[in-house]
Each structure stands twice: as structure tokens, then as C-alpha cells.
XYZ file of C-alpha atoms in Angstrom:
568
model
C 72.810 -147.495 -84.980
C 70.338 -145.821 -87.285
C 68.292 -148.025 -89.559
C 66.929 -146.733 -92.843
C 63.775 -148.812 -92.737
C 62.947 -147.541 -89.254
C 63.109 -143.942 -90.447
C 60.593 -144.420 -93.240
C 57.165 -143.473 -91.936
C 54.492 -145.748 -93.401
C 50.804 -145.680 -92.549
C 49.441 -149.066 -93.552
C 45.898 -149.978 -94.599
C 45.598 -153.364 -96.292
C 41.945 -152.841 -97.291
C 41.720 -153.211 -101.085
C 40.635 -150.156 -103.029
C 37.411 -150.376 -105.023
C 37.843 -150.296 -108.793
C 38.240 -146.805 -110.225
C 35.564 -147.444 -112.860
C 32.874 -150.099 -112.893
C 30.331 -150.879 -115.565
C 26.637 -150.652 -114.776
C 24.956 -152.959 -117.273
C 21.532 -151.379 -116.578
C 22.665 -147.874 -117.477
C 22.642 -146.945 -121.153
C 23.306 -143.239 -120.585
C 27.064 -143.496 -120.331
C 28.230 -141.136 -123.073
C 30.359 -138.391 -121.539
C 29.241 -134.861 -122.252
C 32.774 -133.470 -122.692
C 33.991 -136.112 -125.151
C 34.468 -133.665 -128.044
C 36.165 -131.004 -125.938
C 38.088 -132.736 -123.143
C 41.745 -131.847 -122.792
C 44.594 -133.320 -120.793
C 46.852 -131.229 -118.569
C 49.271 -132.144 -115.814
C 47.325 -132.665 -112.602
C 48.962 -131.783 -109.283
C 45.816 -132.023 -107.166
C 45.907 -134.119 -104.026
C 45.567 -137.869 -104.492
C 44.649 -139.902 -101.429
C 45.561 -143.566 -101.506
C 45.569 -146.367 -99.004
C 49.103 -147.542 -98.366
C 49.534 -151.198 -97.575
C 52.419 -153.519 -96.911
C 53.354 -157.111 -97.625
C 56.280 -158.810 -95.847
C 56.975 -160.886 -98.945
C 57.286 -157.908 -101.307
C 60.962 -157.121 -101.655
C 60.165 -153.840 -103.435
C 58.912 -152.402 -100.108
C 61.722 -150.635 -98.255
C 60.550 -151.726 -94.797
C 61.330 -155.342 -95.718
C 65.066 -154.579 -95.976
C 67.344 -153.585 -93.120
C 70.370 -151.341 -93.243
C 72.696 -151.218 -90.278
C 74.568 -148.042 -91.126
C 73.389 -144.682 -92.430
C 75.640 -142.275 -94.286
C 74.560 -138.644 -94.008
C 75.431 -136.389 -96.953
C 74.848 -132.642 -96.677
C 75.353 -130.644 -99.869
C 76.523 -127.087 -99.296
C 77.039 -125.288 -102.587
C 80.388 -126.388 -104.048
C 81.116 -129.023 -101.394
C 79.527 -131.980 -99.594
C 79.884 -132.911 -95.934
C 79.702 -136.660 -95.273
C 79.357 -138.352 -91.893
C 78.698 -141.878 -90.607
C 78.806 -143.770 -87.316
C 80.669 -146.705 -88.821
C 82.868 -146.579 -91.935
C 84.586 -149.959 -91.731
C 82.403 -151.500 -94.455
C 82.698 -148.749 -97.050
C 84.954 -146.003 -98.335
C 83.899 -142.466 -99.180
C 85.481 -140.101 -101.663
C 84.477 -136.482 -102.218
C 85.417 -134.211 -105.087
C 83.793 -130.880 -104.360
C 80.096 -131.776 -104.067
C 80.506 -135.090 -105.906
C 80.330 -138.051 -103.500
C 81.398 -141.608 -104.364
C 80.714 -144.483 -101.953
C 82.383 -147.869 -102.429
C 80.719 -150.514 -100.287
C 80.791 -154.251 -99.647
C 77.722 -154.107 -97.414
C 74.107 -152.938 -97.744
C 74.221 -149.179 -97.344
C 71.705 -146.417 -96.560
C 72.211 -142.728 -97.324
C 70.319 -139.623 -96.274
C 70.789 -136.652 -98.610
C 70.037 -133.041 -97.676
C 71.116 -129.574 -98.769
C 71.618 -127.999 -102.179
C 74.225 -127.790 -104.940
C 74.359 -126.891 -108.637
C 77.302 -129.207 -109.318
C 77.176 -132.364 -107.266
C 76.158 -136.019 -107.315
C 75.974 -139.291 -105.430
C 77.560 -142.412 -106.889
C 77.319 -145.867 -105.303
C 79.802 -148.572 -106.368
C 79.420 -152.132 -105.098
C 77.080 -155.081 -105.308
C 74.748 -154.541 -102.381
C 71.317 -153.140 -101.546
C 71.089 -149.379 -101.351
C 68.580 -147.076 -99.653
C 68.711 -143.395 -100.591
C 66.522 -141.056 -98.603
C 65.876 -137.549 -99.956
C 65.261 -134.964 -97.260
C 64.740 -131.470 -98.641
C 67.382 -132.031 -101.334
C 68.179 -129.863 -104.376
C 70.844 -131.727 -106.334
C 72.087 -130.922 -109.824
C 74.940 -132.587 -111.699
C 76.359 -130.581 -114.582
C 78.107 -133.598 -116.143
C 76.048 -136.702 -115.489
C 73.485 -138.380 -113.226
C 72.581 -136.689 -110.003
C 72.127 -140.152 -108.474
C 74.153 -142.998 -109.991
C 73.772 -146.440 -108.427
C 76.102 -149.000 -110.003
C 74.942 -151.918 -107.840
C 72.983 -154.756 -109.447
C 71.005 -155.142 -106.212
C 67.819 -153.202 -105.465
C 67.993 -149.474 -104.812
C 65.275 -147.822 -102.690
C 64.702 -144.136 -103.385
C 62.583 -142.634 -100.593
C 61.288 -139.048 -100.594
C 60.989 -137.772 -97.040
C 60.407 -134.098 -97.890
C 60.175 -132.036 -101.080
C 63.233 -132.668 -103.243
C 64.537 -131.854 -106.702
C 67.056 -133.650 -108.940
C 68.556 -132.292 -112.174
C 71.187 -133.060 -114.748
C 72.663 -131.018 -117.592
C 73.024 -131.636 -121.306
C 76.656 -132.801 -121.037
C 77.481 -136.234 -119.609
C 81.102 -137.036 -118.786
C 82.527 -140.181 -120.431
C 83.118 -142.727 -117.672
C 84.091 -145.542 -120.024
C 82.302 -148.851 -120.607
C 82.606 -150.020 -116.996
C 80.220 -147.458 -115.496
C 76.946 -146.899 -117.300
C 75.054 -143.678 -116.704
C 71.789 -143.495 -118.601
C 69.652 -141.155 -116.573
C 69.435 -138.303 -114.134
C 68.475 -141.031 -111.658
C 70.236 -144.242 -112.726
C 70.197 -147.654 -111.096
C 71.979 -150.607 -112.642
C 69.640 -152.959 -110.773
C 65.985 -152.713 -109.686
C 64.795 -149.307 -108.494
C 61.902 -148.845 -106.036
C 60.545 -145.339 -105.441
C 58.365 -144.486 -102.448
C 57.485 -141.639 -100.113
C 54.673 -139.099 -100.086
C 56.777 -135.948 -100.492
C 56.928 -134.468 -104.020
C 59.977 -135.379 -106.089
C 60.776 -133.219 -109.094
C 63.204 -134.425 -111.767
C 64.416 -132.245 -114.637
C 66.449 -134.228 -117.156
C 68.419 -132.476 -119.911
C 71.135 -135.011 -120.749
C 69.574 -138.497 -120.676
C 66.528 -140.336 -119.341
C 64.987 -138.838 -116.222
C 64.755 -142.218 -114.411
C 66.474 -145.331 -115.773
C 66.591 -148.819 -114.283
C 68.731 -151.606 -115.713
C 66.108 -154.095 -114.515
C 62.690 -153.263 -112.982
C 61.370 -149.877 -111.883
C 58.720 -149.924 -109.154
C 56.635 -146.917 -108.053
C 54.841 -147.413 -104.758
C 51.469 -146.044 -103.770
C 51.564 -142.597 -102.243
C 54.470 -141.472 -104.417
C 54.412 -137.985 -105.905
C 56.725 -137.716 -108.928
C 56.913 -134.821 -111.378
C 59.216 -135.183 -114.380
C 60.357 -132.806 -117.107
C 62.246 -134.872 -119.658
C 64.091 -132.872 -122.333
C 66.521 -135.500 -123.662
C 65.584 -139.197 -123.494
C 62.597 -140.937 -121.911
C 61.023 -139.852 -118.648
C 60.876 -143.364 -117.132
C 62.717 -146.303 -118.686
C 63.397 -149.838 -117.525
C 65.258 -152.607 -119.326
C 62.721 -155.159 -118.080
C 59.595 -153.836 -116.333
C 57.922 -150.672 -115.119
C 55.461 -151.480 -112.327
C 53.351 -148.592 -111.004
C 51.475 -149.679 -107.916
C 49.961 -146.225 -107.535
C 50.920 -142.693 -106.723
C 50.796 -139.503 -108.713
C 52.935 -139.211 -111.858
C 53.118 -136.034 -113.937
C 55.364 -136.311 -116.985
C 56.217 -133.655 -119.556
C 58.282 -135.226 -122.325
C 60.039 -133.234 -125.049
C 63.208 -135.268 -125.732
C 63.397 -136.164 -129.413
C 62.247 -139.752 -129.893
C 61.884 -140.220 -126.140
C 58.947 -141.878 -124.410
C 56.951 -141.008 -121.323
C 57.148 -144.506 -119.797
C 58.869 -147.387 -121.583
C 60.039 -150.925 -120.845
C 61.078 -154.040 -122.753
C 58.806 -156.615 -121.122
C 55.839 -154.895 -119.479
C 54.487 -151.570 -118.329
C 51.845 -152.238 -115.678
C 49.860 -149.547 -113.866
C 47.666 -150.788 -111.016
C 46.419 -147.546 -109.495
C 47.003 -143.889 -108.851
C 46.935 -141.127 -111.441
C 49.384 -140.970 -114.338
C 49.399 -137.978 -116.683
C 51.804 -137.755 -119.633
C 52.117 -134.938 -122.153
C 54.541 -135.561 -125.015
C 55.716 -133.235 -127.772
C 59.071 -134.568 -128.926
C 59.092 -133.638 -132.603
C 60.225 -136.075 -135.344
C 61.711 -139.437 -134.446
C 65.376 -140.011 -133.673
C 67.233 -142.901 -135.325
C 63.981 -144.217 -136.736
C 62.194 -144.130 -133.347
C 59.140 -142.035 -132.609
C 57.632 -140.928 -129.339
C 55.066 -142.908 -127.369
C 53.549 -141.653 -124.138
C 53.507 -145.244 -122.865
C 55.506 -147.932 -124.650
C 56.358 -151.592 -124.147
C 57.943 -154.037 -126.547
C 55.514 -156.633 -125.179
C 52.644 -155.749 -122.811
C 50.984 -152.582 -121.524
C 48.516 -153.446 -118.738
C 46.472 -150.768 -116.964
C 44.749 -152.637 -114.149
C 43.448 -149.708 -112.124
C 43.708 -145.993 -111.560
C 43.504 -143.192 -114.090
C 45.867 -142.827 -117.049
C 45.663 -139.743 -119.264
C 48.096 -139.144 -122.129
C 48.429 -136.471 -124.811
C 50.866 -136.772 -127.705
C 51.572 -134.054 -130.260
C 54.631 -135.691 -131.806
C 55.157 -136.475 -135.476
C 54.580 -140.213 -135.886
C 53.822 -140.525 -132.186
C 51.421 -142.815 -130.340
C 49.443 -142.384 -127.174
C 49.994 -145.972 -125.992
C 51.882 -148.692 -127.863
C 52.257 -152.351 -126.868
C 54.422 -154.613 -129.023
C 52.169 -157.564 -128.160
C 49.091 -156.816 -126.018
C 47.307 -153.827 -124.503
C 44.956 -154.598 -121.609
C 42.807 -152.130 -119.646
C 40.695 -153.244 -116.669
C 38.828 -151.374 -113.909
C 40.440 -148.108 -114.940
C 40.023 -144.841 -116.795
C 42.156 -144.254 -119.888
C 42.077 -141.010 -121.890
C 44.198 -140.559 -125.023
C 44.609 -137.485 -127.216
C 46.915 -137.385 -130.243
C 47.524 -134.339 -132.404
C 50.532 -135.373 -134.496
C 50.790 -136.289 -138.172
C 52.423 -139.359 -139.693
C 56.229 -139.282 -139.928
C 57.103 -139.508 -143.623
C 60.807 -140.029 -142.844
C 60.551 -142.984 -140.442
C 57.216 -144.264 -141.745
C 55.731 -144.236 -138.227
C 51.947 -143.883 -138.166
C 50.115 -141.963 -135.477
C 47.852 -144.119 -133.340
C 45.765 -143.542 -130.235
C 46.256 -147.009 -128.712
C 48.152 -149.737 -130.542
C 48.288 -153.324 -129.323
C 50.184 -155.070 -132.093
C 48.583 -158.476 -131.527
C 45.688 -157.755 -129.162
C 43.684 -155.018 -127.461
C 41.448 -156.044 -124.566
C 39.259 -153.681 -122.531
C 37.404 -155.059 -119.480
C 35.154 -152.953 -117.220
C 36.999 -149.777 -118.142
C 36.262 -146.357 -119.573
C 38.458 -145.591 -122.570
C 38.311 -142.362 -124.587
C 40.500 -141.767 -127.651
C 40.541 -138.724 -129.876
C 42.939 -138.191 -132.786
C 42.754 -134.711 -134.216
C 45.369 -134.487 -137.001
C 46.708 -136.787 -139.679
C 44.937 -140.019 -140.568
C 45.212 -141.656 -137.189
C 43.489 -144.813 -135.967
C 41.995 -145.001 -132.479
C 42.323 -148.651 -131.395
C 44.684 -150.520 -133.714
C 45.655 -154.189 -133.635
C 46.654 -156.831 -136.140
C 44.637 -159.710 -134.728
C 42.178 -159.072 -131.912
C 40.155 -156.262 -130.345
C 37.866 -157.303 -127.481
C 35.623 -154.952 -125.476
C 33.794 -156.329 -122.432
C 31.483 -154.388 -120.075
C 33.170 -151.114 -120.940
C 32.490 -147.622 -122.205
C 34.637 -146.863 -125.261
C 34.404 -143.512 -127.068
C 36.443 -142.784 -130.186
C 36.772 -139.874 -132.582
C 39.404 -140.391 -135.273
C 40.560 -139.239 -138.687
C 41.214 -142.826 -139.848
C 39.546 -146.056 -138.662
C 38.256 -145.843 -135.095
C 38.719 -149.563 -134.355
C 40.917 -151.639 -136.636
C 42.011 -155.284 -136.736
C 44.185 -155.675 -139.798
C 45.358 -159.285 -140.126
C 43.712 -160.789 -143.244
C 41.073 -163.461 -142.493
C 42.220 -164.227 -138.916
C 41.542 -160.883 -137.224
C 38.448 -160.402 -135.050
C 36.666 -157.546 -133.293
C 34.404 -158.722 -130.472
C 32.078 -156.682 -128.232
C 30.346 -158.167 -125.200
C 27.962 -155.883 -123.294
C 30.030 -152.834 -124.168
C 28.911 -149.300 -124.895
C 30.850 -148.192 -127.959
C 30.612 -144.874 -129.778
C 32.906 -144.096 -132.671
C 32.899 -141.400 -135.308
C 35.662 -141.649 -137.860
C 36.981 -140.095 -141.036
C 37.282 -143.579 -142.533
C 35.667 -146.865 -141.415
C 34.343 -146.749 -137.862
C 34.927 -150.457 -137.129
C 37.138 -152.270 -139.634
C 38.128 -155.930 -139.428
C 39.966 -157.810 -142.136
C 38.524 -160.935 -140.578
C 35.348 -161.079 -138.476
C 33.144 -158.835 -136.322
C 31.124 -160.260 -133.425
C 28.786 -157.939 -131.486
C 27.281 -160.368 -129.029
C 25.577 -157.819 -126.763
C 25.731 -154.193 -125.756
C 25.162 -150.866 -127.483
C 27.226 -149.887 -130.525
C 26.709 -146.570 -132.325
C 29.204 -145.942 -135.129
C 29.568 -143.341 -137.862
C 31.893 -143.484 -140.888
C 31.995 -139.977 -142.335
C 33.910 -140.166 -145.610
C 32.878 -141.200 -149.113
C 32.633 -144.974 -149.564
C 33.579 -145.542 -145.911
C 31.534 -147.716 -143.643
C 30.233 -147.863 -140.151
C 31.243 -151.533 -140.252
C 33.756 -152.933 -142.721
C 34.058 -156.714 -142.409
C 36.131 -158.146 -145.233
C 35.051 -161.784 -145.103
C 31.518 -160.918 -143.978
C 31.461 -163.117 -140.885
C 29.575 -160.356 -139.138
C 27.516 -161.413 -136.115
C 24.930 -159.359 -134.229
C 23.587 -161.020 -131.105
C 20.006 -160.960 -129.875
C 20.755 -158.581 -126.974
C 22.725 -156.075 -129.037
C 21.640 -152.564 -129.998
C 23.456 -151.596 -133.186
C 23.231 -148.439 -135.274
C 25.758 -147.913 -138.064
C 25.796 -144.828 -140.283
C 27.984 -144.602 -143.358
C 28.058 -144.453 -147.124
C 27.918 -148.251 -147.356
C 28.068 -151.012 -144.763
C 28.895 -154.685 -144.500
C 25.729 -156.708 -143.862
C 25.662 -159.240 -141.023
C 26.169 -162.860 -142.026
C 22.686 -164.335 -142.057
C 23.723 -167.633 -140.465
C 25.299 -165.735 -137.568
C 22.512 -163.204 -137.100
C 20.750 -163.951 -133.808
C 18.412 -160.956 -134.018
C 14.869 -161.647 -135.219
C 15.332 -158.747 -137.650
C 17.975 -156.348 -138.875
C 17.776 -153.871 -141.731
C 19.785 -151.450 -143.838
C 18.004 -148.408 -145.195
C 18.559 -144.939 -146.549
C 17.275 -142.677 -143.762
C 14.663 -140.107 -144.564
C 15.838 -136.694 -145.696
C 14.731 -135.062 -142.473
C 17.538 -134.522 -139.976
C 15.665 -136.627 -137.430
C 15.298 -140.371 -138.054
C 12.693 -142.099 -135.911
C 11.400 -145.665 -135.840
C 8.303 -146.833 -133.956
C 5.852 -149.710 -134.007
C 2.944 -149.075 -136.391
C -0.100 -147.755 -134.572
C 1.849 -147.015 -131.418
C 3.629 -143.991 -130.012
C 6.648 -145.923 -128.836
C 10.102 -144.702 -129.844
C 12.210 -147.719 -130.651
C 15.207 -145.739 -131.813
C 15.907 -142.296 -133.244
C 18.867 -140.081 -134.065
C 19.783 -136.853 -135.787
C 21.448 -137.372 -139.138
C 25.092 -136.322 -138.729
C 26.981 -134.178 -141.199
C 29.030 -136.187 -143.675
C 32.039 -135.043 -145.639
C 30.465 -136.340 -148.849
C 26.761 -136.367 -149.553
C 26.628 -137.201 -153.267
C 26.446 -140.952 -152.727
C 24.066 -140.745 -149.803
C 24.503 -142.780 -146.660
C 22.820 -145.824 -145.211
C 21.820 -146.858 -141.748
C 22.176 -150.391 -140.418
C 19.839 -150.783 -137.455
C 19.227 -153.754 -135.174
C 17.624 -153.691 -131.731
C 16.117 -156.452 -129.558
C 12.575 -155.090 -130.074
C 12.564 -155.926 -133.787
C 10.352 -158.861 -134.713
C 9.481 -160.513 -137.983
C 6.014 -160.006 -139.494
C 5.442 -156.835 -137.461
C 4.860 -153.490 -139.150
C 7.099 -150.528 -138.273
C 6.800 -146.821 -139.055
C 9.662 -144.703 -140.299
C 8.840 -141.206 -139.113
C 9.957 -137.629 -139.246
C 8.791 -134.469 -137.567
C 8.270 -136.344 -134.317
C 8.850 -135.045 -130.824
C 10.854 -137.723 -129.048
C 10.925 -138.200 -125.300
C 13.587 -140.899 -124.976
C 14.122 -143.286 -122.114
C 17.889 -143.277 -122.687
C 20.321 -141.326 -124.817
C 23.824 -142.169 -126.004
C 25.737 -139.529 -127.966
C 22.520 -138.277 -129.562
C 21.097 -141.751 -130.145
C 17.649 -141.862 -128.501
C 16.596 -145.301 -127.269
C 13.120 -146.157 -126.055
C 10.548 -143.690 -124.741
C 7.689 -142.137 -126.679
C 7.059 -140.049 -129.817
C 4.459 -137.351 -130.424
C 3.191 -135.683 -133.619
C 4.924 -138.255 -135.765
C 4.578 -138.113 -139.534
C 4.886 -141.528 -141.181
C 7.308 -141.406 -144.107
C 7.436 -145.125 -144.825
C 6.116 -148.383 -143.406
C 7.758 -151.813 -143.555
C 7.164 -155.321 -142.295
C 10.266 -157.452 -141.790
C 9.844 -160.998 -143.089
C 13.362 -162.327 -142.636
C 16.365 -161.861 -140.413
C 18.165 -159.458 -142.680
C 16.372 -156.840 -144.783
C 17.820 -154.420 -147.329
C 15.286 -151.603 -147.725
């Protein structure tokens, strides 16, 4: 007898993949040249991944056996069904609609094409559905409807397409049908052949428990009604290529109750769903608890009113990955939903990752959390209309940076904590552009700058570091010279400690200040503030020149720092 797991061709390589993005602590020149212009489009280019197996992983189809295979061939307005053994199940056909009742694990191979057909599985057993050159559309409900609480394996053997229509038939309370591909229990998708899903009546893919996408998968979704991928518990993306275009009002790209975790591959989501539905607004990636991106590349673009690029009800965590977020929407005045680039309600943590966020319309924050934002060994670039990094819980919130490279330019405060700010090490270059807005805004003034940190903050005003927490030998706030180029060097030497071009501010009547602190600063040493210099920097970071030499400098002012913190 045929066995479904034997028919699935799997090339196995258990060698772990290297991280997609790693942080080089010796390299300061990490600012990306296309940060102000990068766009996000669906990406269908080839993605090569190692495919590995694990005998203990029950989400891998080869670890389940199916004794019988039912072959379904769709031919226009009818379906032809055949099987070697039918004693353990019953089959009913109504035109091209096929219903299988089973009391045993069952495997199905689907081929052919129809504009009005479906496959429905009724029972409480494992199911394996193999798509082999299938074009299946259901005009009144799911194209694939698995009512079993046990795991369903969906395997793409060759290019296939699944569709639904805008009208779903009422099956009563006993049979739920919430997506073009619906599984009452866990759903595991695998196979290297492209799978296209066009959903017009409900979610594109819906699992009543956990949805698992295996490495090597190639899934392209156009979601015009609900969410593209939805799971009642978890969405686990091991890898593969996901392209999602979401336009269903209030729908999400990927959403789950407990966790959305992406461990590899390339996920691209473009959302433009319009205003929210029933008080809900679109998110490209959404979880009521945790969003964890532990590898691979994730790129999302949201143009929805009140939408968010990524939203986690508890914690957002990015590690060894690339995350790009663009948002273009405005706040939703009806539902009250605010646009955000990445929102982790309680915590945002970024470890050894590259994260870029740009919000172009509305007053949208980049990284937004109530309690904690932590950046470790990462490159983070932000351009926002509202605060770039925000931790909003009064007194208890904290923003912490450890050996990160952070650039943010914002319409409001660049880094805003209603509690504390701790920059222990790394390079932080921030610009707050609007009147009375700060590079750093630290409400209770527990503002720490560590000895190994390079910090430059430009804004109308700024919160000073707390003296007792200041580990630098010297740190100062000054009004930069009127020349567009600000340069600082040691008196009598041609060294360039730090220099930058003065950015354009929305308001110039109040002037702006620069908070500067670098490891080279020492007390009781004289420093020159220069203009008209020719700078040959050792490193650059978004226009910030660090180290190197200066020529033809003209000394505008000269200061000697006599304490840790100096207001010039």
C-alpha cells in the first residue's frame, strides 16, 4: 500500500545555519546607505535553505505513517476519487466537492482543477494532504476544510493554487470554517513547490491550534477578507519563503494568541487594509503575547489607518535576524489605535540583530513599550514622526543599550523614557527635530552614560546624565557653532575626536544643543571647538565622523573640562 510519508521527498542536512546577521563590535561603520530610501516589496527570488529532520518532531510529516492514500482528481465540475482500501473511511462527492469521513489516519493526494470544489475531512485522526499540480477553488467556503483535532500535514509536491470566494455557506455550529485552508487542529505546511492562496471570504490559512511552516516552504498569499495566517495558539515559522499581501479590513498578516515565532527564512508582508473593523486595526505581525524573530529576514510594510508593523501584547524579541519595518498610515480617530513601527507592550529586546524602522505619516513611534527597551550588540536605525524609542511607564520604565549602534531621527523625542536611560556602551547618535523636543528625554533623570559609550544627542533641549551614574571622565552640553560643520579636537593637535554636520530642524528660533560624550574625553584637558576644518574620519555613522584627523581648522572656542558633567 502507498504511504504518504514515503512519497514526500526530503533532502536532509542537519548542519545548523549560521546567523543571518551578526554584530562586529570592532566595526563602527554600520549605518546602511539606503536607510532613507529603502522600500519593501514582495520577494519571489530563490531562497536556498538546509532542510533537516528530527525524529522527535511531530510537526515533520516523515515522522507519521499513513497506510492508505486516497487519490482525488478534480475535473471541472466533478471529482474522481479512488483508493486501494476503503474499509476505514467513507467518501461522498457532490459535483467537485469531496467529503471524507474517517476513523483512521488518512492521506490524500489532490490533483486537477476546478472552480467549484473542495475537500472536507471529518473525523478525529491525523491527516496528510498532498498537493500535486492542484488548482482548487470553492465558491462557498474553504477549499480545504479539515475538521479533525489531530495534526494535518499539508505538503506541496508541485505548483498549486487554492482559492475561496466571498460567500461562505452556513454549516451550523458543529462545523467551523474560518479560512480558505482551515484545520481544526494543528497544521504543518511543508514542500518546496510554490503554493498560492487567494482568500476572499475568510482567513487565508487558519489553524484552531498551532500552525507550523517548515523550512523550504514557498507560500504566497493574497488575503482580501480576514488575516493571511492565523492560529488560535501559535504560529511557528521554521523557515521558508512567505510572501503576504493583506487587504482584508482589520485583518493581520500573521497573528496568533500565544506566540508568533520566526526562526529563519524570508518573510515579507505588505498590508493596506484601511480603517479597523469592530475596533480592530491591522498589524503585519501580531500576537496577544510574544513575537519572537530568532533568525532569518522579516520585512513588513503597513499603510493601514491605525496599523502597526509588528505588535506583541507582551514582549517583542529579535535575535540574529534582519527586521525592516515601514509604516505609512495615520492614527485611527474612530478606534483610537495609534500607528507604531514595532510595539512590545511590556518589553522590546533586540540581540545581535539589524532592525530598521521608518514611519512616514502621522505621529508614529518607532520602538514603543510601556516598561523596557533593551538593545544589545545590534544595529538599530529609526526615522519617525513621533518618538523613535519610547518606554512610557512612569518611574519604572527603562531604556538600556549595551554595545549597540543606534541612530534615530525623530519629529519628537528621539529616545524617551518615563523612567531611566542606561547607555552602558556602544554608539548612539540621536536627533530630536521639533521645538522643545529632545535627543534624550529622561523624566526622573536617572540617565547613565558608561565609560565605553559614544553618545551624541542633538535637540532643542536634552536631559543631562545623572552625575552619580556618569562613568565617563567628561560629558558636556553645548550650543554648536553656527557653521554647518561641528568639529571637536584636542587643543594643539590635529586629531578629530568627533564631528558632524548640523541637521535641519523644524524650528530654529530656540536653537538646539548638543550633548556629547566619548571615551577620549578627560578632565583638565583643553579641547578645541572648530569650524571650517577638513575632516578625514576613521569611521562614519550616518554623517557622524569619529576619529581621524582635521586640517585647516579654525578654533571657535576652547574649553577645559573640570568635572564629569559640563554645561557650556
